[in-house]
Amino acid sequence: MTAEQSAEYRVVLEGGQGEIVEKKSRFIATVRRVETEQEAAAFIEEMKKKYWDARHNCSAFVIGARGELTRCSDDGEPGGTAGRPMLEVLLGSGVRNVAVVVTRYFGGTLLGTGGLVRAYSQAVKAGLENCVTGVMRQGVEILLRTDYNGVGKVLYILGQRGLEPVDSQYGQDVLLTLRIPADQARSLQRELVEATCGRIGWECGKEISFVDKSRTQS
């Protein structure tokens, strides 16, 4: 597994919106998860249509586990006072595959360069605070097979670790499909074998990327 493949990063599970008011100007930040530059462009265009009567719809987005692709736009504000500060907030947050549009309704008072930078930055922070995020991790898919006597112990151990099966099948045996961090596989297998006195089947499947819901923030 390469360093890039093993990188962890935070992603938006539920987008959010935040608003601040600075000298009667309204700054509305809308945050959404995007996977491609095309999705980001479509989102920005959607916000421009929604807030067609606003003075500015400034934007920024970060795509890739290591932020390989970034773009930002001042949308008519003085150069460097909106898009770049917005982008810096996104990069500093650790959230990736994310886009934000900050809509400004002008309140009649000029804010100056410093005021604009602060307002756009604070708006993005407010938007991010109202999002639900989780950590994207590299892991493995595991298929567990146990009997009905052992399933209670298995589910208890999984619950203690903050793990939840993504699929459960109850037939002659109980089949549970898990997605877990790769570095937890060996210790989990050992614990389950001990708890069930060896009455557990363990099949390690493909490597995957998944959202670690035990590390969700809202």
mmCIF file of C-alpha atoms in Angstrom:
data_model
loop_
_atom_site.group_PDB
_atom_site.id
_atom_site.type_symbol
_atom_site.label_atom_id
_atom_site.label_comp_id
_atom_site.label_asym_id
_atom_site.label_seq_id
_atom_site.Cartn_x
_atom_site.Cartn_y
_atom_site.Cartn_z
ATOM 1 C CA MET A 1 0.000 0.000 0.000
ATOM 2 C CA THR A 2 1.506 3.354 -0.990
ATOM 3 C CA ALA A 3 1.721 6.395 1.288
ATOM 4 C CA GLU A 4 -0.911 8.094 -0.837
ATOM 5 C CA GLN A 5 -3.262 5.112 -0.556
ATOM 6 C CA SER A 6 -2.842 4.980 3.222
ATOM 7 C CA ALA A 7 -3.514 8.692 3.753
ATOM 8 C CA GLU A 8 -6.414 9.588 6.009
ATOM 9 C CA TYR A 9 -8.507 12.636 5.356
ATOM 10 C CA ARG A 10 -11.784 14.129 6.493
ATOM 11 C CA VAL A 11 -14.803 14.220 4.199
ATOM 12 C CA VAL A 12 -18.226 15.838 4.348
ATOM 13 C CA LEU A 13 -21.008 13.366 5.129
ATOM 14 C CA GLU A 14 -23.731 16.004 5.340
ATOM 15 C CA GLY A 15 -23.237 19.446 3.829
ATOM 16 C CA GLY A 16 -23.993 22.549 5.831
ATOM 17 C CA GLN A 17 -24.545 26.265 5.682
ATOM 18 C CA GLY A 18 -23.345 29.094 7.878
ATOM 19 C CA GLU A 19 -23.963 32.839 7.857
ATOM 20 C CA ILE A 20 -22.276 35.874 9.348
ATOM 21 C CA VAL A 21 -23.123 39.575 9.104
ATOM 22 C CA GLU A 22 -20.394 42.186 8.852
ATOM 23 C CA LYS A 23 -21.402 45.867 8.687
ATOM 24 C CA LYS A 24 -24.794 44.893 7.268
ATOM 25 C CA SER A 25 -23.276 42.702 4.538
ATOM 26 C CA ARG A 26 -24.533 39.101 4.697
ATOM 27 C CA PHE A 27 -22.064 36.305 3.980
ATOM 28 C CA ILE A 28 -23.757 32.937 3.431
ATOM 29 C CA ALA A 29 -21.432 29.926 3.149
ATOM 30 C CA THR A 30 -22.753 26.723 1.564
ATOM 31 C CA VAL A 31 -20.542 23.632 1.866
ATOM 32 C CA ARG A 32 -20.969 20.435 -0.134
ATOM 33 C CA ARG A 33 -19.022 17.260 -0.800
ATOM 34 C CA VAL A 34 -17.714 16.928 -4.370
ATOM 35 C CA GLU A 35 -15.644 14.166 -5.939
ATOM 36 C CA THR A 36 -14.566 15.811 -9.199
ATOM 37 C CA GLU A 37 -13.858 19.217 -10.670
ATOM 38 C CA GLN A 38 -17.003 18.830 -12.773
ATOM 39 C CA GLU A 39 -19.127 18.279 -9.660
ATOM 40 C CA ALA A 40 -17.567 21.331 -8.041
ATOM 41 C CA ALA A 41 -18.254 23.484 -11.109
ATOM 42 C CA ALA A 42 -21.872 22.293 -11.228
ATOM 43 C CA PHE A 43 -22.335 23.084 -7.534
ATOM 44 C CA ILE A 44 -20.882 26.585 -7.947
ATOM 45 C CA GLU A 45 -23.162 27.240 -10.899
ATOM 46 C CA GLU A 46 -26.133 25.964 -8.889
ATOM 47 C CA MET A 47 -25.382 28.430 -6.082
ATOM 48 C CA LYS A 48 -24.990 31.301 -8.536
ATOM 49 C CA LYS A 49 -28.435 30.545 -9.939
ATOM 50 C CA LYS A 50 -29.960 30.200 -6.485
ATOM 51 C CA TYR A 51 -28.452 33.477 -5.280
ATOM 52 C CA TRP A 52 -28.690 35.293 -8.599
ATOM 53 C CA ASP A 53 -29.510 38.595 -6.893
ATOM 54 C CA ALA A 54 -26.385 38.618 -4.693
ATOM 55 C CA ARG A 55 -23.426 40.921 -5.313
ATOM 56 C CA HIS A 56 -20.869 38.094 -5.222
ATOM 57 C CA ASN A 57 -20.752 34.289 -5.157
ATOM 58 C CA CYS A 58 -17.139 33.498 -4.313
ATOM 59 C CA SER A 59 -15.942 29.898 -4.321
ATOM 60 C CA ALA A 60 -13.194 27.452 -3.469
ATOM 61 C CA PHE A 61 -12.748 23.705 -3.610
ATOM 62 C CA VAL A 62 -10.215 21.030 -2.687
ATOM 63 C CA ILE A 63 -10.186 17.606 -4.359
ATOM 64 C CA GLY A 64 -7.925 14.652 -3.648
ATOM 65 C CA ALA A 65 -6.661 12.966 -0.479
ATOM 66 C CA ARG A 66 -3.687 15.327 -0.395
ATOM 67 C CA GLY A 67 -5.445 18.309 -1.913
ATOM 68 C CA GLU A 68 -3.974 17.685 -5.358
ATOM 69 C CA LEU A 69 -6.560 19.870 -7.106
ATOM 70 C CA THR A 70 -7.554 23.291 -5.773
ATOM 71 C CA ARG A 71 -9.378 26.223 -7.309
ATOM 72 C CA CYS A 72 -10.788 29.468 -5.991
ATOM 73 C CA SER A 73 -12.581 32.534 -7.332
ATOM 74 C CA ASP A 74 -13.038 36.070 -5.989
ATOM 75 C CA ASP A 75 -16.053 36.593 -8.281
ATOM 76 C CA GLY A 76 -15.525 40.324 -8.568
ATOM 77 C CA GLU A 77 -14.166 41.036 -5.098
ATOM 78 C CA PRO A 78 -10.692 42.632 -4.930
ATOM 79 C CA GLY A 79 -8.036 40.068 -5.830
ATOM 80 C CA GLY A 80 -7.017 37.781 -2.986
ATOM 81 C CA THR A 81 -9.704 38.954 -0.552
ATOM 82 C CA ALA A 82 -12.216 36.111 -0.933
ATOM 83 C CA GLY A 83 -11.344 32.951 -2.869
ATOM 84 C CA ARG A 84 -7.820 32.510 -1.540
ATOM 85 C CA PRO A 85 -8.755 33.015 2.135
ATOM 86 C CA MET A 86 -11.665 30.619 1.654
ATOM 87 C CA LEU A 87 -9.350 28.027 0.142
ATOM 88 C CA GLU A 88 -6.877 28.414 3.003
ATOM 89 C CA VAL A 89 -9.639 27.652 5.511
ATOM 90 C CA LEU A 90 -10.598 24.497 3.605
ATOM 91 C CA LEU A 91 -6.983 23.337 3.418
ATOM 92 C CA GLY A 92 -6.424 24.051 7.095
ATOM 93 C CA SER A 93 -9.550 22.142 8.127
ATOM 94 C CA GLY A 94 -8.221 18.856 6.761
ATOM 95 C CA VAL A 95 -11.458 18.294 4.832
ATOM 96 C CA ARG A 96 -10.972 17.057 1.283
ATOM 97 C CA ASN A 97 -13.302 16.555 -1.705
ATOM 98 C CA VAL A 98 -15.195 19.622 -0.616
ATOM 99 C CA ALA A 99 -16.446 22.834 -2.204
ATOM 100 C CA VAL A 100 -17.770 26.021 -0.650
ATOM 101 C CA VAL A 101 -19.572 29.019 -2.094
ATOM 102 C CA VAL A 102 -19.845 32.181 -0.036
ATOM 103 C CA THR A 103 -22.657 34.441 -1.179
ATOM 104 C CA ARG A 104 -22.404 38.107 -0.291
ATOM 105 C CA TYR A 105 -25.312 40.495 -0.122
ATOM 106 C CA PHE A 106 -23.731 43.938 0.040
ATOM 107 C CA GLY A 107 -24.829 46.030 3.000
ATOM 108 C CA GLY A 108 -23.724 49.420 1.711
ATOM 109 C CA THR A 109 -20.482 49.744 3.683
ATOM 110 C CA LEU A 110 -17.068 48.912 2.238
ATOM 111 C CA LEU A 111 -15.131 46.501 4.444
ATOM 112 C CA GLY A 112 -11.633 47.047 3.114
ATOM 113 C CA THR A 113 -9.146 44.343 2.243
ATOM 114 C CA GLY A 114 -8.629 43.067 5.770
ATOM 115 C CA GLY A 115 -12.330 43.104 6.523
ATOM 116 C CA LEU A 116 -13.161 41.083 3.445
ATOM 117 C CA VAL A 117 -10.508 38.467 4.200
ATOM 118 C CA ARG A 118 -11.831 38.058 7.744
ATOM 119 C CA ALA A 119 -15.472 37.928 6.676
ATOM 120 C CA TYR A 120 -15.005 35.331 3.957
ATOM 121 C CA SER A 121 -12.771 33.207 6.187
ATOM 122 C CA GLN A 122 -15.219 33.333 9.096
ATOM 123 C CA ALA A 123 -18.129 32.467 6.807
ATOM 124 C CA VAL A 124 -16.390 29.307 5.589
ATOM 125 C CA LYS A 125 -15.591 28.304 9.170
ATOM 126 C CA ALA A 126 -19.257 28.810 10.080
ATOM 127 C CA GLY A 127 -20.315 26.633 7.139
ATOM 128 C CA LEU A 128 -17.909 23.857 8.087
ATOM 129 C CA GLU A 129 -19.100 23.938 11.702
ATOM 130 C CA ASN A 130 -22.605 23.076 10.489
ATOM 131 C CA CYS A 131 -21.452 20.065 8.460
ATOM 132 C CA VAL A 132 -21.187 16.444 9.547
ATOM 133 C CA THR A 133 -17.775 15.011 8.681
ATOM 134 C CA GLY A 134 -16.061 11.643 8.960
ATOM 135 C CA VAL A 135 -12.592 10.250 8.366
ATOM 136 C CA MET A 136 -11.882 8.436 5.102
ATOM 137 C CA ARG A 137 -9.501 5.585 5.794
ATOM 138 C CA GLN A 138 -7.858 2.701 3.994
ATOM 139 C CA GLY A 139 -9.172 -0.614 5.201
ATOM 140 C CA VAL A 140 -10.204 -4.125 4.325
ATOM 141 C CA GLU A 141 -13.521 -5.868 3.882
ATOM 142 C CA ILE A 142 -13.971 -8.823 6.223
ATOM 143 C CA LEU A 143 -16.546 -11.620 6.043
ATOM 144 C CA LEU A 144 -17.272 -13.219 9.419
ATOM 145 C CA ARG A 145 -19.106 -16.515 9.828
ATOM 146 C CA THR A 146 -20.323 -17.621 13.243
ATOM 147 C CA ASP A 147 -23.124 -19.630 14.830
ATOM 148 C CA TYR A 148 -26.060 -18.271 16.782
ATOM 149 C CA ASN A 149 -24.359 -19.025 20.096
ATOM 150 C CA GLY A 150 -21.399 -16.833 19.201
ATOM 151 C CA VAL A 151 -23.048 -13.940 17.406
ATOM 152 C CA GLY A 152 -23.902 -12.092 20.618
ATOM 153 C CA LYS A 153 -20.254 -12.049 21.703
ATOM 154 C CA VAL A 154 -19.145 -11.016 18.227
ATOM 155 C CA LEU A 155 -21.579 -8.086 18.059
ATOM 156 C CA TYR A 156 -20.594 -7.000 21.560
ATOM 157 C CA ILE A 157 -16.902 -6.879 20.651
ATOM 158 C CA LEU A 158 -17.649 -5.006 17.437
ATOM 159 C CA GLY A 159 -19.742 -2.498 19.385
ATOM 160 C CA GLN A 160 -16.913 -1.964 21.877
ATOM 161 C CA ARG A 161 -14.665 -1.048 18.965
ATOM 162 C CA GLY A 162 -17.242 1.230 17.350
ATOM 163 C CA LEU A 163 -17.644 -1.162 14.401
ATOM 164 C CA GLU A 164 -20.967 -1.919 12.742
ATOM 165 C CA PRO A 165 -21.572 -4.603 10.094
ATOM 166 C CA VAL A 166 -22.412 -3.204 6.665
ATOM 167 C CA ASP A 167 -24.360 -6.374 5.903
ATOM 168 C CA SER A 168 -25.829 -9.185 8.002
ATOM 169 C CA GLN A 169 -27.277 -12.506 6.814
ATOM 170 C CA TYR A 170 -28.997 -14.899 9.193
ATOM 171 C CA GLY A 171 -29.326 -18.369 7.735
ATOM 172 C CA GLN A 172 -27.899 -21.678 8.905
ATOM 173 C CA ASP A 173 -24.979 -19.573 10.149
ATOM 174 C CA VAL A 174 -24.650 -15.849 10.708
ATOM 175 C CA LEU A 175 -22.638 -13.960 8.071
ATOM 176 C CA LEU A 176 -21.415 -10.470 8.903
ATOM 177 C CA THR A 177 -19.615 -8.159 6.479
ATOM 178 C CA LEU A 178 -17.329 -5.543 8.014
ATOM 179 C CA ARG A 179 -15.229 -2.680 6.749
ATOM 180 C CA ILE A 180 -12.424 -2.001 9.161
ATOM 181 C CA PRO A 181 -9.113 -0.131 9.275
ATOM 182 C CA ALA A 182 -6.342 -2.378 8.019
ATOM 183 C CA ASP A 183 -4.300 -1.900 11.182
ATOM 184 C CA GLN A 184 -7.136 -3.327 13.339
ATOM 185 C CA ALA A 185 -7.602 -6.588 11.438
ATOM 186 C CA ARG A 186 -5.094 -8.759 13.270
ATOM 187 C CA SER A 187 -6.071 -7.730 16.799
ATOM 188 C CA LEU A 188 -9.798 -8.022 16.019
ATOM 189 C CA GLN A 189 -9.356 -11.504 14.590
ATOM 190 C CA ARG A 190 -7.441 -12.614 17.675
ATOM 191 C CA GLU A 191 -10.075 -11.182 20.025
ATOM 192 C CA LEU A 192 -12.962 -12.809 18.157
ATOM 193 C CA VAL A 193 -11.250 -16.202 18.020
ATOM 194 C CA GLU A 194 -10.680 -16.091 21.791
ATOM 195 C CA ALA A 195 -14.221 -14.918 22.564
ATOM 196 C CA THR A 196 -15.870 -17.659 20.467
ATOM 197 C CA CYS A 197 -13.359 -20.408 21.351
ATOM 198 C CA GLY A 198 -12.393 -20.581 17.700
ATOM 199 C CA ARG A 199 -15.952 -20.920 16.381
ATOM 200 C CA ILE A 200 -15.592 -18.101 13.897
ATOM 201 C CA GLY A 201 -14.782 -17.987 10.205
ATOM 202 C CA TRP A 202 -12.673 -15.091 8.999
ATOM 203 C CA GLU A 203 -12.251 -14.226 5.328
ATOM 204 C CA CYS A 204 -10.190 -11.171 4.399
ATOM 205 C CA GLY A 205 -11.384 -9.524 1.198
ATOM 206 C CA LYS A 206 -10.341 -6.595 -0.942
ATOM 207 C CA GLU A 207 -8.672 -3.385 0.170
ATOM 208 C CA ILE A 208 -11.123 -0.495 0.265
ATOM 209 C CA SER A 209 -11.517 3.135 1.217
ATOM 210 C CA PHE A 210 -14.296 3.735 3.713
ATOM 211 C CA VAL A 211 -15.638 6.348 6.109
ATOM 212 C CA ASP A 212 -14.753 5.570 9.717
ATOM 213 C CA LYS A 213 -18.048 6.492 11.409
ATOM 214 C CA SER A 214 -16.531 6.043 14.839
ATOM 215 C CA ARG A 215 -14.654 9.278 14.134
ATOM 216 C CA THR A 216 -17.606 11.316 12.903
ATOM 217 C CA GLN A 217 -17.831 14.981 13.892
ATOM 218 C CA SER A 218 -20.750 17.338 13.707
#
